[in-house]
PDB file of C-alpha atoms in Angstrom:
ATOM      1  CA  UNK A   1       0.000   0.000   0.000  1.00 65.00           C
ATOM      2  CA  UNK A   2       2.840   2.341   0.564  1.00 72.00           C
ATOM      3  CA  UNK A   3       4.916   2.248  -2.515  1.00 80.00           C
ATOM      4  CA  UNK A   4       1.017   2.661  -4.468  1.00 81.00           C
ATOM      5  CA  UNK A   5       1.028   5.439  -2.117  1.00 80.00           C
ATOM      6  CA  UNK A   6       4.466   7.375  -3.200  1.00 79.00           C
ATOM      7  CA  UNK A   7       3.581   6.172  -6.699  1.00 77.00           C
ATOM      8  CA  UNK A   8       0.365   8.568  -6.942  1.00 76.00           C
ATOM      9  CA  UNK A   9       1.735  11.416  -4.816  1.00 77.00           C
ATOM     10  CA  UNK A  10       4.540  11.206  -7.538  1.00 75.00           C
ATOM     11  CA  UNK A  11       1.877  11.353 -10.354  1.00 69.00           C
ATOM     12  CA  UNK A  12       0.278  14.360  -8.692  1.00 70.00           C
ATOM     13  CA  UNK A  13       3.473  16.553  -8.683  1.00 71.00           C
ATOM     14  CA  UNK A  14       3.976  19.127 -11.117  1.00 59.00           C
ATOM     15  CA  UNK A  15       7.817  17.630 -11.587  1.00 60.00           C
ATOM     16  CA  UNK A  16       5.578  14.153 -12.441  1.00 56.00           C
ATOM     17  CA  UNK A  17       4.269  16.265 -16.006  1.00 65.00           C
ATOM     18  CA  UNK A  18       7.513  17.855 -16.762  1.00 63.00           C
ATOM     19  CA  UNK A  19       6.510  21.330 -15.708  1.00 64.00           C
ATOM     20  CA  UNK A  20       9.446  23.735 -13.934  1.00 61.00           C
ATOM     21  CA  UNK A  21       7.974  27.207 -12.504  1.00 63.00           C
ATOM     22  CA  UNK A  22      11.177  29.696 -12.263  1.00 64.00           C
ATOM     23  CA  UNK A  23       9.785  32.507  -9.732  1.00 63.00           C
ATOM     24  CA  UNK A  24      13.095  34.664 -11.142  1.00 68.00           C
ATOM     25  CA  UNK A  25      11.810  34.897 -14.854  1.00 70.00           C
ATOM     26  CA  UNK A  26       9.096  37.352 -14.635  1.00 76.00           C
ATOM     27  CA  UNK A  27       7.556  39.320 -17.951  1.00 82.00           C
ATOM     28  CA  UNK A  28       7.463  43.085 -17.179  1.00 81.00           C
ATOM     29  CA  UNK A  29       3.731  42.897 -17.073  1.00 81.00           C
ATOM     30  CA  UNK A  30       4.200  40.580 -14.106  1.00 83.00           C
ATOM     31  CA  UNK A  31       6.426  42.846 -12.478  1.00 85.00           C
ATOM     32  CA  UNK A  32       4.372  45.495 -12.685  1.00 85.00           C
ATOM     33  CA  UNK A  33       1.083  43.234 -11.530  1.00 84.00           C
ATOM     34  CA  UNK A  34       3.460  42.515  -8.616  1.00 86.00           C
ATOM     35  CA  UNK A  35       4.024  45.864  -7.489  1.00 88.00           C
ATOM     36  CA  UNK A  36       0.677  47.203  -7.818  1.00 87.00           C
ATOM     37  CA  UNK A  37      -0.247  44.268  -5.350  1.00 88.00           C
ATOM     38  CA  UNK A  38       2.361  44.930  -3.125  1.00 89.00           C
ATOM     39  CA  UNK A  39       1.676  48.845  -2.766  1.00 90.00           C
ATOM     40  CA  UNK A  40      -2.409  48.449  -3.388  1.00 89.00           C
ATOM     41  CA  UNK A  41      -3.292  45.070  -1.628  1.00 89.00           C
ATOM     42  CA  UNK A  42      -5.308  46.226   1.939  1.00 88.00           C
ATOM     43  CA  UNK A  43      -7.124  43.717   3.903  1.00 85.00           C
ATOM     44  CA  UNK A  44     -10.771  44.626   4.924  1.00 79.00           C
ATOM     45  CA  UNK A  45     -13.480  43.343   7.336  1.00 82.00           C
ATOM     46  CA  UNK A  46     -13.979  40.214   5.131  1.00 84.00           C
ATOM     47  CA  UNK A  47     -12.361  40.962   1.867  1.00 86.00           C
ATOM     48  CA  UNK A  48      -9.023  42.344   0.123  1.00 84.00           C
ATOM     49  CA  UNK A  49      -8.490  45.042  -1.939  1.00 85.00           C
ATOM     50  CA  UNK A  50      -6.392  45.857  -4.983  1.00 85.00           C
ATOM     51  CA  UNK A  51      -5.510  48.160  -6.721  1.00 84.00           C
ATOM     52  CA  UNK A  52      -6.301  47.240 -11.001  1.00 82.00           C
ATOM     53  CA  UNK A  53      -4.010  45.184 -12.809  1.00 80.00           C
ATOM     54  CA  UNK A  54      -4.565  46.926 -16.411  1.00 73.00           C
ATOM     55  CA  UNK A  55      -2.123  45.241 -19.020  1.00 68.00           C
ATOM     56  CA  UNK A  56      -0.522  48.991 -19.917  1.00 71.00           C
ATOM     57  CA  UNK A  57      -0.246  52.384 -17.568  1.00 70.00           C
ATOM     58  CA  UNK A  58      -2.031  54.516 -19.586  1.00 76.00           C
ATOM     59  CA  UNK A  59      -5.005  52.553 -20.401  1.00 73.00           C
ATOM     60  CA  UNK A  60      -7.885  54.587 -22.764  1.00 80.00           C
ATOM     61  CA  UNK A  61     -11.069  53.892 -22.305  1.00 78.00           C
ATOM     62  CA  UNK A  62     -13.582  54.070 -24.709  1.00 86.00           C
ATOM     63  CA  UNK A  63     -15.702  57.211 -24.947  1.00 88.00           C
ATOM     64  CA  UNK A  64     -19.656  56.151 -23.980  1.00 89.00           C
ATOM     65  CA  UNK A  65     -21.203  59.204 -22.802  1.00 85.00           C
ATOM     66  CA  UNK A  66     -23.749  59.319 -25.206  1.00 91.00           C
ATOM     67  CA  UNK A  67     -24.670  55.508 -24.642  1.00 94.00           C
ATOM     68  CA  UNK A  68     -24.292  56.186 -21.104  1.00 91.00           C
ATOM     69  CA  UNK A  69     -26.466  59.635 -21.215  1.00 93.00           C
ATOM     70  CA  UNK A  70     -29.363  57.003 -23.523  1.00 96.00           C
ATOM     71  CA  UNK A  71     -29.436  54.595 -20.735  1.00 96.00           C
ATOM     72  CA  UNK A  72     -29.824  57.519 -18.150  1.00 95.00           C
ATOM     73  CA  UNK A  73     -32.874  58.773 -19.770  1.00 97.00           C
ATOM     74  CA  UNK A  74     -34.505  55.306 -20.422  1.00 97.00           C
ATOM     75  CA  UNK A  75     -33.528  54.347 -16.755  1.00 96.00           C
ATOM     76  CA  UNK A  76     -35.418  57.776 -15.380  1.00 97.00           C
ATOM     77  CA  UNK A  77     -38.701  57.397 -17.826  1.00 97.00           C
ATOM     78  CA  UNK A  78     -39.027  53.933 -16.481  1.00 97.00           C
ATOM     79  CA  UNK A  79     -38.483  54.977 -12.593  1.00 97.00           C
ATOM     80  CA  UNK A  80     -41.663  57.789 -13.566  1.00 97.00           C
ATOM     81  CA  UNK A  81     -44.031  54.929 -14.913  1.00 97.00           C
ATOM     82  CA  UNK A  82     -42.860  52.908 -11.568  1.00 97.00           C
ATOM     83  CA  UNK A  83     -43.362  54.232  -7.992  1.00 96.00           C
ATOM     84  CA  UNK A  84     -41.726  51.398  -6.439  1.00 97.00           C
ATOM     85  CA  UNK A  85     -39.289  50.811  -8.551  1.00 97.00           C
ATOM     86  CA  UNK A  86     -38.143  54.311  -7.971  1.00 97.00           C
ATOM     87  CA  UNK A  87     -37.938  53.561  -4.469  1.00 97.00           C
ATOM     88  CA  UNK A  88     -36.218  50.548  -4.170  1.00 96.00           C
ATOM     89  CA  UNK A  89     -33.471  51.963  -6.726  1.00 96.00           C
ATOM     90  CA  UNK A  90     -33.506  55.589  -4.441  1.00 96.00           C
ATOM     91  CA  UNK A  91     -33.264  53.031  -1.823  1.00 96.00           C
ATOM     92  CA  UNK A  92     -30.388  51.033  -3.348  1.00 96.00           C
ATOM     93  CA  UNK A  93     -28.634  54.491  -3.949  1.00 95.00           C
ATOM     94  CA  UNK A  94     -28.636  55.739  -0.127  1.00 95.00           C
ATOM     95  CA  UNK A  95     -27.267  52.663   0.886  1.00 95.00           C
ATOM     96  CA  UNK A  96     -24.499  52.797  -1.330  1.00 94.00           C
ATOM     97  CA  UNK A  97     -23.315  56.589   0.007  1.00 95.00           C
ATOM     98  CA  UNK A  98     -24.354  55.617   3.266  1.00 95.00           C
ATOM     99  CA  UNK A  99     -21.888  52.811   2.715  1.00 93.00           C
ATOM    100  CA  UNK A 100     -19.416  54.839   1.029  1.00 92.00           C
ATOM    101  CA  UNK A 101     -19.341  53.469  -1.825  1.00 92.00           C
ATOM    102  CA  UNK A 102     -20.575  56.193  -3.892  1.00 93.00           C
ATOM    103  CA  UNK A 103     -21.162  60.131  -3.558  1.00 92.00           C
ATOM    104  CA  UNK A 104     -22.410  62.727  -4.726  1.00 89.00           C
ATOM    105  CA  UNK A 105     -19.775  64.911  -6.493  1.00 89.00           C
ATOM    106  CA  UNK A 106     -20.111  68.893  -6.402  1.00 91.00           C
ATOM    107  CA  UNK A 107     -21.390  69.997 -10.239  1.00 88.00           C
ATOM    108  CA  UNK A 108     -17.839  71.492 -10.464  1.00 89.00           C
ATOM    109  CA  UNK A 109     -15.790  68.423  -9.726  1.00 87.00           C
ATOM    110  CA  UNK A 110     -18.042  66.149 -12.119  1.00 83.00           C
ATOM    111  CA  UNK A 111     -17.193  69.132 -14.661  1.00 83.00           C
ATOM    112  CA  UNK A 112     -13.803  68.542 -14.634  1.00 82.00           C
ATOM    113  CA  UNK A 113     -13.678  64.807 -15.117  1.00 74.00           C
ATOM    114  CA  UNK A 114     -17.055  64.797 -18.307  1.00 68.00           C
ATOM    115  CA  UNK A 115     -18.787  67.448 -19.855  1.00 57.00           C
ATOM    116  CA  UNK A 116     -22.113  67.428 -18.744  1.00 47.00           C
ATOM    117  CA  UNK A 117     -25.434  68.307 -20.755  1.00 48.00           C
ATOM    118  CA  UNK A 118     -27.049  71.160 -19.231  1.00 42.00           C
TER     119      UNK A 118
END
């Protein structure tokens, strides 16, 4: 029973498949990962948190304001034609900033990051 033993402990190890992991040879997109996590990673309550692993620095992202504006005004005609919807999502919203997760952001703040539709 023992040498069946060793024999599928020795199938189960990586060196078994032929596989070699060198720790030392890193790409520079690992490196980078790395030290985000090591200057982002925080533990929480239940949870960690990181800071984003985006494959370049200076990452682009697309520009959806008008797509995002469209939703906006199909999401607020539908909370008009539903009471309770509109509550549960106002609902929904409060406990976010009482969480502080979100905020509300001063008109001039939001003006410097998009430029809003008056």
């Amino acid at each position: 029973m023992f040498l069946l033993r060793q024999q599928v402990e020795k199938w189960w190890t990586t060196e078994a498949f032929g596989t070699h992991c060198d720790v030392n040879e890193s790409s520079a997109e690992d490196q980078r990962s790395i030290k985000i996590l090591n200057n982002t990673v925080k533990r929480g309550e239940n949870r960690y948190e990181s800071g984003f692993l985006w494959k370049n620095e200076d990452v682009k992202m697309p520009e959806n304001q008008a797509t995002a504006m469209g939703r906006l005004k199909k999401l607020e005609k539908s909370l008009m034609r539903d009471p309770k919807k509109a509550e549960a999502y106002g609902a929904a919203i409060r406990a976010y900033v009482d969480a502080g997760h979100a905020r509300k952001l001063p008109r001039e703040e939001a003006e410097r990051h998009m430029c809003l539709e008056d």
